């Protein structure tokens, strides 16, 4: 399917054309965010509370975001969110065009090949809003680890159990999001901003795949014929 930094950063560059054609990015399937629930605290906020089932061997925690980085992310996101639907549509179109296998999970988009047709799809627009709203919830709550954990846990479990989405698509989508932000923010997407967002995306992926592990995804996927 964001977030915070040097509290004096100014984002003055206009959005570039939202309809882009080429650069191949990586996709992920944006989820709708279900109501809340409780879960483990989120490492991005620097909370070191260990999850009870941290038996997930080989899963290395990503580096926590600093206060400055959280500020950078939230500031950047405020600018992005002004054009929430357009940016979300751009991300999904790039995702589906460059990674068409992702369309297998969306009956509404499976037969769409033309980017312009996708852009006009009310279903795709609706899904784009859901994805952007999910990211917005995370960004707005970077200082509330319980909330972030709940949101990402629900997203991961729903995509594993209900939609049967391969977790690799979340990593791919993260790459697409970073690519679109860099393109549309131009000079404003400085190395410092890019580093902050890259760390955030790594943390989101870490937590979501943790939810997959919790529900026994490896067992489920390997036993599914």
XYZ file of N, CA and C in Angstrom:
675
model
N 0.466 -0.633 0.000
C 0.000 0.000 0.000
C 1.203 1.634 0.000
N 5.038 7.285 3.370
C 4.639 8.198 4.064
C 4.863 9.252 5.019
N 5.797 10.027 5.571
C 5.635 10.388 6.980
C 6.546 11.322 7.747
N 7.954 11.814 8.126
C 8.257 12.988 8.996
C 9.719 13.637 9.016
N 10.850 14.863 9.794
C 12.106 15.516 9.369
C 12.448 16.888 9.912
N 13.409 17.567 9.224
C 13.857 18.887 9.596
C 12.671 19.804 9.514
N 12.146 20.172 10.681
C 10.867 20.861 10.729
C 10.835 22.174 9.953
N 11.871 22.486 9.227
C 11.839 23.739 8.490
C 11.844 23.534 6.986
N 11.778 22.283 6.562
C 11.812 21.965 5.124
C 10.653 22.597 4.379
N 10.929 23.165 3.222
C 9.845 23.751 2.431
C 9.654 22.955 1.168
N 8.427 22.650 0.855
C 8.156 21.908 -0.358
C 7.439 22.832 -1.329
N 8.233 23.384 -2.221
C 7.660 24.383 -3.097
C 7.558 23.930 -4.530
N 7.956 22.716 -4.819
C 7.896 22.341 -6.223
C 6.549 21.785 -6.585
N 6.039 22.198 -7.743
C 4.715 21.746 -8.173
C 4.731 20.315 -8.600
N 3.578 19.696 -8.549
C 3.468 18.329 -9.035
C 3.712 18.330 -10.523
N 4.499 17.392 -10.949
C 4.691 17.258 -12.377
C 3.521 16.461 -12.900
N 3.464 16.327 -14.231
C 2.334 15.605 -14.814
C 2.115 14.291 -14.129
N 0.885 14.047 -13.738
C 0.611 12.808 -13.024
C 0.552 11.611 -13.938
N 0.240 11.811 -15.206
C 0.153 10.676 -16.098
C 1.504 10.365 -16.673
N 2.159 9.313 -16.234
C 3.481 8.998 -16.701
C 3.464 7.720 -17.487
N 4.454 7.612 -18.387
C 4.420 6.428 -19.195
C 5.436 5.375 -18.856
N 6.717 5.743 -18.751
C 7.657 4.674 -18.702
C 8.206 4.133 -17.427
N 9.123 4.793 -16.720
C 10.000 4.156 -15.735
C 9.397 2.980 -15.013
N 10.004 1.818 -15.126
C 9.466 0.647 -14.452
C 9.678 0.730 -12.975
N 8.671 0.580 -12.174
C 8.785 0.597 -10.736
C 8.429 -0.739 -10.173
N 8.185 -0.792 -8.948
C 7.788 -2.035 -8.308
C 6.438 -1.885 -7.661
N 5.569 -2.916 -7.706
C 4.213 -2.781 -7.233
C 3.877 -3.484 -5.960
N 2.789 -3.116 -5.473
C 2.271 -3.735 -4.279
C 0.793 -3.536 -4.230
N 0.105 -4.410 -3.630
C -1.322 -4.282 -3.664
C -1.865 -3.520 -2.487
N -2.326 -2.315 -2.709
C -2.803 -1.462 -1.675
C -4.064 -1.993 -1.073
N -4.129 -1.960 0.231
C -5.271 -2.512 0.920
C -6.172 -1.488 1.513
N -7.392 -1.893 1.735
C -8.288 -1.014 2.459
C -8.000 -1.220 3.921
N -8.126 -0.189 4.710
C -7.792 -0.312 6.112
C -9.016 -0.595 6.934
N -9.091 -1.794 7.503
C -10.239 -2.162 8.317
C -10.183 -1.442 9.648
N -11.234 -1.543 10.382
C -11.311 -0.883 11.677
C -10.151 -1.275 12.539
N -10.072 -0.778 13.713
C -8.878 -1.032 14.492
C -8.822 -2.376 15.151
N -7.794 -2.564 15.932
C -7.595 -3.805 16.641
C -6.348 -3.591 17.413
N -5.878 -4.551 18.138
C -4.661 -4.303 18.866
C -3.603 -5.224 18.356
N -2.407 -4.785 18.430
C -1.304 -5.565 17.904
C -0.035 -5.077 18.554
N 1.059 -5.491 18.001
C 2.328 -5.112 18.577
C 2.767 -3.753 18.119
N 3.555 -3.072 18.926
C 4.027 -1.751 18.591
C 4.903 -1.770 17.363
N 4.993 -0.643 16.743
C 5.685 -0.528 15.468
C 7.092 -0.009 15.632
N 8.051 -0.678 15.005
C 9.449 -0.322 15.186
C 9.784 1.034 14.614
N 9.057 1.517 13.618
C 9.378 2.788 12.998
C 9.365 3.905 14.017
N 8.529 3.761 15.006
C 8.451 4.813 16.009
C 9.534 4.653 17.067
N 10.405 3.690 16.877
C 11.505 3.526 17.801
C 11.135 2.774 19.056
N 9.946 2.229 19.127
C 9.545 1.489 20.306
C 10.192 0.124 20.259
N 10.866 -0.254 21.324
C 11.623 -1.495 21.303
C 10.902 -2.683 21.926
N 9.599 -2.532 22.111
C 8.832 -3.630 22.682
C 8.883 -4.813 21.737
N 9.299 -5.946 22.220
C 9.402 -7.119 21.346
C 8.059 -7.803 21.194
N 7.793 -8.285 19.989
C 6.548 -9.012 19.767
C 6.696 -10.365 20.411
N 5.620 -10.860 20.978
C 5.672 -12.134 21.664
C 6.092 -13.262 20.740
N 5.716 -13.191 19.514
C 6.047 -14.274 18.603
C 7.241 -13.937 17.726
N 8.175 -13.216 18.268
C 9.322 -12.754 17.491
C 10.240 -13.897 17.135
N 9.634 -15.077 16.899
C 10.396 -16.242 16.515
C 10.611 -16.213 15.020
N 10.242 -15.121 14.407
C 10.394 -15.014 12.972
C 11.869 -14.869 12.633
N 12.548 -16.010 12.664
C 13.977 -16.041 12.407
C 14.322 -15.388 11.084
N 15.514 -14.848 11.029
C 15.976 -14.297 9.786
C 15.307 -12.984 9.395
N 14.330 -12.531 10.191
C 13.679 -11.266 9.860
C 14.309 -10.158 10.666
N 15.081 -9.359 9.979
C 15.816 -8.302 10.652
C 14.980 -7.036 10.731
N 14.909 -6.463 11.911
C 14.145 -5.226 12.066
C 14.809 -4.105 11.276
N 14.024 -3.315 10.558
C 14.617 -2.183 9.840
C 15.028 -1.106 10.843
N 15.891 -0.232 10.420
C 16.347 0.848 11.303
C 15.190 1.791 11.610
N 14.984 2.114 12.889
C 13.861 2.999 13.273
C 14.031 4.407 12.699
N 12.927 5.068 12.473
C 12.959 6.452 12.016
C 13.302 7.366 13.185
N 14.028 8.414 12.895
C 14.327 9.410 13.922
C 13.166 10.407 13.953
N 13.158 11.278 14.960
C 12.120 12.304 15.030
C 12.177 13.210 13.801
N 13.383 13.529 13.378
C 13.550 14.402 12.222
C 12.987 13.733 10.968
N 13.262 12.448 10.813
C 12.769 11.721 9.638
C 11.246 11.606 9.655
N 10.685 11.413 10.837
C 9.228 11.358 10.922
C 8.638 12.693 10.488
N 9.302 13.759 10.878
C 8.826 15.095 10.483
C 8.911 15.294 8.981
N 9.978 14.825 8.393
C 10.172 14.961 6.943
C 9.067 14.214 6.201
N 8.794 13.022 6.648
C 7.779 12.193 5.997
C 6.400 12.844 6.094
N 6.043 13.308 7.269
C 4.721 13.897 7.441
C 4.572 15.182 6.628
N 5.653 15.938 6.563
C 5.616 17.184 5.809
C 5.461 16.905 4.312
N 6.231 15.958 3.844
C 6.159 15.584 2.434
C 4.765 15.058 2.114
N 4.269 14.206 2.980
C 2.967 13.579 2.744
C 1.850 14.616 2.699
N 1.948 15.655 3.509
C 0.911 16.688 3.515
C 0.791 17.286 2.120
N 1.920 17.444 1.460
C 1.916 17.998 0.097
C 1.320 16.988 -0.895
N 1.719 15.742 -0.754
C 1.227 14.687 -1.640
C -0.283 14.527 -1.495
N -0.741 14.554 -0.271
C -2.149 14.271 0.015
C -3.094 15.336 -0.524
N -2.546 16.491 -0.870
C -3.371 17.534 -1.473
C -3.945 17.038 -2.803
N -3.213 16.149 -3.457
C -3.669 15.575 -4.732
C -3.818 14.071 -4.560
N -4.396 13.712 -3.443
C -4.540 12.321 -3.034
C -4.980 11.366 -4.150
N -6.114 11.651 -4.781
C -6.645 10.719 -5.770
C -5.755 10.624 -7.008
N -5.289 11.765 -7.504
C -4.446 11.761 -8.701
C -3.144 10.994 -8.482
N -2.518 11.232 -7.329
C -1.262 10.533 -7.044
C -1.519 9.037 -6.886
N -2.612 8.688 -6.212
C -2.945 7.281 -6.023
C -3.186 6.573 -7.351
N -3.882 7.248 -8.267
C -4.157 6.668 -9.584
C -2.851 6.480 -10.355
N -1.969 7.474 -10.286
C -0.686 7.378 -10.973
C 0.104 6.171 -10.469
N 0.089 5.982 -9.158
C 0.814 4.854 -8.550
C 0.231 3.530 -9.028
N -1.093 3.392 -8.993
C -1.704 2.126 -9.385
C -1.533 1.825 -10.873
N -1.644 2.850 -11.705
C -1.462 2.620 -13.143
C -0.040 2.150 -13.419
N 0.937 2.810 -12.799
C 2.334 2.397 -12.999
C 2.526 0.965 -12.517
N 1.926 0.669 -11.400
C 2.010 -0.654 -10.788
C 1.464 -1.732 -11.724
N 0.246 -1.513 -12.221
C -0.400 -2.516 -13.074
C 0.225 -2.624 -14.462
N 0.697 -1.491 -14.987
C 1.310 -1.513 -16.322
C 2.649 -2.234 -16.294
N 3.457 -1.953 -15.298
C 4.788 -2.553 -15.227
C 4.807 -3.930 -14.575
N 3.789 -4.222 -13.798
C 3.695 -5.522 -13.129
C 2.294 -6.084 -13.343
N 1.972 -6.427 -14.597
C 0.625 -6.899 -14.928
C 0.162 -8.122 -14.148
N 1.099 -8.911 -13.631
C 0.687 -10.093 -12.863
C -0.111 -9.693 -11.623
N 0.077 -8.453 -11.149
C -0.652 -7.984 -9.967
C -2.148 -7.876 -10.240
N -2.521 -7.750 -11.515
C -3.939 -7.595 -11.858
C -4.752 -8.854 -11.589
N -4.078 -9.977 -11.395
C -4.797 -11.229 -11.133
C -5.649 -11.142 -9.873
N -5.301 -10.227 -8.962
C -6.045 -10.108 -7.708
C -7.222 -9.128 -7.809
N -7.358 -8.496 -8.972
C -8.399 -7.494 -9.147
C -9.269 -7.830 -10.353
N -10.402 -8.429 -10.121
C -11.267 -8.821 -11.233
C -11.690 -7.604 -12.063
N -11.806 -6.444 -11.413
C -12.248 -5.240 -12.128
C -11.198 -4.726 -13.109
N -9.907 -5.026 -12.847
C -8.846 -4.470 -13.696
C -8.155 -5.513 -14.573
N -8.498 -6.768 -14.392
C -7.778 -7.842 -15.072
C -7.645 -7.668 -16.576
N -8.700 -7.182 -17.218
C -8.682 -7.076 -18.674
C -8.251 -5.714 -19.195
N -7.878 -4.832 -18.317
C -7.462 -3.493 -18.757
C -5.979 -3.480 -19.097
N -5.671 -3.008 -20.308
C -4.274 -2.918 -20.734
C -3.859 -1.464 -20.921
N -4.798 -0.656 -21.367
C -4.507 0.735 -21.698
C -4.536 1.633 -20.456
N -3.437 2.376 -20.203
C -3.377 3.279 -19.039
C -4.532 4.277 -19.004
N -4.958 4.743 -20.189
C -6.049 5.726 -20.217
C -7.370 5.089 -19.782
N -7.527 3.834 -20.145
C -8.737 3.123 -19.738
C -8.729 2.936 -18.218
N -7.559 2.620 -17.680
C -7.439 2.455 -16.229
C -7.753 3.766 -15.524
N -7.253 4.846 -16.085
C -7.449 6.146 -15.452
C -8.919 6.521 -15.371
N -9.703 6.066 -16.330
C -11.128 6.397 -16.344
C -11.970 5.443 -15.488
N -11.357 4.366 -15.036
C -12.096 3.363 -14.267
C -12.481 3.878 -12.880
N -13.775 3.866 -12.595
C -14.230 4.326 -11.278
C -13.764 3.356 -10.192
N -13.652 2.068 -10.549
C -13.198 1.070 -9.582
C -11.738 1.309 -9.206
N -10.910 1.614 -10.213
C -9.497 1.856 -9.922
C -9.344 3.126 -9.085
N -10.141 4.130 -9.404
C -10.072 5.378 -8.641
C -10.451 5.139 -7.179
N -11.466 4.316 -7.011
C -11.916 4.007 -5.650
C -10.820 3.283 -4.876
N -10.159 2.345 -5.552
C -9.098 1.604 -4.883
C -7.906 2.513 -4.588
N -7.631 3.436 -5.507
C -6.531 4.391 -5.296
C -6.777 5.212 -4.038
N -8.030 5.617 -3.839
C -8.356 6.389 -2.629
C -8.148 5.551 -1.377
N -8.498 4.265 -1.455
C -8.319 3.401 -0.287
C -6.842 3.263 0.059
N -6.022 3.093 -0.969
C -4.583 2.947 -0.743
C -4.007 4.211 -0.106
N -4.368 5.350 -0.663
C -3.841 6.612 -0.151
C -4.338 6.889 1.264
N -5.572 6.513 1.544
C -6.099 6.720 2.897
C -5.411 5.810 3.907
N -5.036 4.607 3.458
C -4.321 3.692 4.351
C -2.956 4.283 4.708
N -2.275 4.794 3.684
C -0.960 5.408 3.918
C -1.130 6.629 4.825
N -2.178 7.391 4.584
C -2.421 8.588 5.391
C -2.611 8.241 6.861
N -3.329 7.158 7.136
C -3.549 6.740 8.520
C -2.217 6.420 9.202
N -1.345 5.741 8.475
C -0.034 5.393 9.041
C 0.779 6.656 9.301
N 0.835 7.542 8.300
C 1.633 8.766 8.425
C 1.142 9.644 9.568
N -0.163 9.752 9.697
C -0.730 10.593 10.758
C -0.478 10.026 12.148
N -0.207 8.740 12.220
C -0.054 8.093 13.530
C 1.337 7.544 13.795
N 2.334 8.151 13.182
C 3.695 7.654 13.390
C 4.129 7.706 14.848
N 3.481 8.578 15.627
C 3.837 8.659 17.056
C 2.927 7.783 17.915
N 2.074 7.005 17.268
C 1.169 6.112 17.986
C 1.404 4.684 17.485
N 2.412 4.010 18.039
C 2.775 2.676 17.570
C 1.646 1.658 17.609
N 0.774 1.763 18.609
C -0.325 0.804 18.710
C -1.284 0.942 17.520
N -1.556 2.166 17.145
C -2.464 2.424 16.024
C -1.851 1.917 14.722
N -0.590 2.239 14.510
C 0.090 1.831 13.282
C 0.156 0.305 13.202
N 0.467 -0.323 14.335
C 0.537 -1.780 14.377
C -0.807 -2.401 14.017
N -1.859 -1.813 14.544
C -3.201 -2.321 14.284
C -3.552 -2.229 12.807
N -3.298 -1.074 12.230
C -3.619 -0.847 10.818
C -2.839 -1.803 9.922
N -1.528 -1.872 10.116
C -0.706 -2.722 9.254
C -0.968 -4.205 9.484
N -1.279 -4.570 10.721
C -1.584 -5.961 11.009
C -2.855 -6.400 10.286
N -3.877 -5.531 10.300
C -5.128 -5.848 9.623
C -4.936 -5.935 8.107
N -4.125 -5.020 7.598
C -3.851 -5.013 6.160
C -3.156 -6.312 5.757
N -2.114 -6.685 6.510
C -1.366 -7.894 6.187
C -2.222 -9.147 6.280
N -2.981 -9.270 7.357
C -3.798 -10.466 7.543
C -4.906 -10.573 6.502
N -5.511 -9.445 6.160
C -6.584 -9.474 5.167
C -6.040 -9.917 3.810
N -4.864 -9.408 3.451
C -4.303 -9.756 2.145
C -3.780 -11.191 2.101
N -3.403 -11.703 3.264
C -2.918 -13.088 3.307
C -4.089 -14.075 3.304
N -5.060 -13.834 4.172
C -6.148 -14.797 4.351
C -7.325 -14.625 3.394
N -7.702 -13.389 3.149
C -8.890 -13.139 2.327
C -8.558 -13.039 0.843
N -7.515 -12.266 0.516
C -7.201 -12.018 -0.892
C -6.103 -12.914 -1.457
N -5.387 -13.612 -0.553
C -4.313 -14.529 -0.969
C -3.265 -13.845 -1.854
N -2.902 -12.636 -1.491
C -1.920 -11.857 -2.257
C -0.502 -12.233 -1.827
N 0.353 -12.507 -2.795
C 1.748 -12.813 -2.469
C 2.384 -11.577 -1.833
N 3.056 -11.736 -0.690
C 3.625 -10.571 0.007
C 4.649 -9.790 -0.797
N 5.276 -10.432 -1.788
C 6.291 -9.724 -2.593
C 5.688 -8.488 -3.268
N 4.371 -8.510 -3.518
C 3.767 -7.368 -4.192
C 3.784 -6.109 -3.332
N 3.847 -6.294 -2.022
C 3.945 -5.115 -1.152
C 5.301 -4.441 -1.329
N 6.315 -5.259 -1.526
C 7.653 -4.698 -1.734
C 7.702 -3.974 -3.071
N 7.105 -4.581 -4.069
C 7.095 -3.976 -5.405
C 6.335 -2.646 -5.376
N 5.188 -2.639 -4.715
C 4.389 -1.419 -4.634
C 5.162 -0.304 -3.917
N 5.917 -0.698 -2.905
C 6.727 0.288 -2.178
C 7.678 0.990 -3.133
N 8.277 0.201 -4.035
C 9.200 0.774 -5.010
C 8.490 1.733 -5.948
N 7.272 1.384 -6.337
C 6.500 2.246 -7.233
C 6.172 3.568 -6.533
N 5.786 3.479 -5.280
C 5.443 4.687 -4.517
C 6.648 5.618 -4.434
N 7.811 5.062 -4.101
C 9.022 5.878 -4.006
C 9.352 6.517 -5.349
N 9.166 5.771 -6.407
C 9.477 6.276 -7.748
C 8.573 7.441 -8.130
N 7.275 7.281 -7.883
C 6.324 8.346 -8.235
C 6.567 9.596 -7.392
N 6.855 9.412 -6.121
C 7.125 10.578 -5.269
C 8.345 11.339 -5.774
N 9.402 10.605 -6.130
C 10.623 11.244 -6.625
C 10.347 11.993 -7.928
N 9.535 11.419 -8.800
C 9.225 12.053 -10.075
C 8.357 13.293 -9.891
N 7.315 13.170 -9.098
C 6.363 14.264 -8.967
C 6.829 15.385 -8.036
N 7.804 15.086 -7.198
C 8.313 16.132 -6.314
C 9.596 16.751 -6.835
N 10.175 16.144 -7.835
C 11.358 16.722 -8.437
C 12.432 17.082 -7.433
N 12.870 18.324 -7.479
C 13.975 18.763 -6.626
C 13.630 18.725 -5.144
N 12.355 18.742 -4.825
C 11.964 18.708 -3.418
C 12.222 17.347 -2.783
N 12.313 16.329 -3.625
C 12.555 14.990 -3.097
C 14.068 14.816 -2.959
N 14.618 15.499 -1.973
C 16.068 15.514 -1.747
C 16.563 14.152 -1.245
N 17.886 13.938 -1.226
C 18.419 12.678 -0.700
C 17.937 12.413 0.727
N 17.830 13.467 1.518
C 17.375 13.310 2.905
C 15.928 12.830 2.944
N 15.093 13.406 2.094
C 13.687 13.011 2.027
C 13.585 11.571 1.517
N 14.371 11.268 0.496
C 14.325 9.924 -0.076
C 14.746 8.864 0.942
N 15.769 9.169 1.714
C 16.232 8.225 2.735
C 15.130 7.966 3.770
N 14.455 9.025 4.183
C 13.384 8.889 5.175
C 12.254 8.007 4.655
N 11.844 8.247 3.415
C 10.756 7.470 2.842
C 11.166 6.025 2.584
N 12.410 5.830 2.212
C 12.891 4.467 1.974
C 12.859 3.669 3.279
N 13.245 4.316 4.375
C 13.211 3.652 5.675
C 11.774 3.339 6.089
N 10.873 4.250 5.793
C 9.473 4.024 6.136
C 8.909 2.833 5.360
N 9.194 2.797 4.059
C 8.696 1.693 3.227
C 9.244 0.344 3.714
N 10.503 0.337 4.141
C 11.107 -0.908 4.641
C 10.391 -1.353 5.915
N 10.045 -0.386 6.757
C 9.356 -0.710 8.004
C 7.937 -1.227 7.740
N 7.248 -0.605 6.788
C 5.896 -1.054 6.453
C 5.933 -2.501 5.951
N 6.874 -2.774 5.089
C 6.993 -4.120 4.535
C 7.330 -5.121 5.639
N 8.196 -4.742 6.535
C 8.601 -5.628 7.634
C 7.392 -5.997 8.490
N 6.599 -4.998 8.814
C 5.463 -5.278 9.687
C 4.384 -6.090 8.966
N 4.102 -5.740 7.727
C 3.057 -6.452 6.975
C 3.446 -7.910 6.766
N 4.706 -8.161 6.427
C 5.120 -9.552 6.236
C 5.129 -10.297 7.569
N 5.302 -9.552 8.658
C 5.208 -10.174 9.977
C 3.798 -10.688 10.221
N 2.797 -9.925 9.748
C 1.397 -10.345 9.891
C 1.153 -11.607 9.061
N 1.774 -11.681 7.893
C 1.646 -12.881 7.058
C 2.192 -14.097 7.814
N 3.329 -13.896 8.460
C 3.941 -14.996 9.203
C 3.045 -15.436 10.348
N 2.447 -14.460 11.032
C 1.567 -14.768 12.170
C 0.409 -15.671 11.784
N -0.117 -15.495 10.582
C -1.264 -16.302 10.179
C -0.834 -17.579 9.460
N 0.471 -17.875 9.492
C 0.962 -19.103 8.895
C 0.969 -19.088 7.378
N 1.296 -17.930 6.781
C 1.266 -17.795 5.333
C 2.110 -18.869 4.631
N 3.311 -19.136 5.132
C 4.172 -20.111 4.468
C 3.487 -21.453 4.355
N 2.834 -21.855 5.453
C 2.132 -23.139 5.444
C 0.963 -23.098 4.462
N 0.197 -21.971 4.534
C -0.968 -21.857 3.678
C -0.588 -21.858 2.209
N 0.434 -21.060 1.857
C 0.779 -20.943 0.458
C 1.419 -22.199 -0.086
N 2.194 -22.908 0.776
C 2.848 -24.105 0.279
C 1.879 -25.279 0.159
N 0.798 -25.221 0.940
C -0.153 -26.322 0.879
C -1.214 -26.080 -0.183
N -1.305 -24.818 -0.633
C -2.299 -24.504 -1.660
C -1.803 -24.993 -3.019
N -2.653 -25.745 -3.718
C -2.218 -26.279 -5.012
C -2.646 -25.327 -6.105
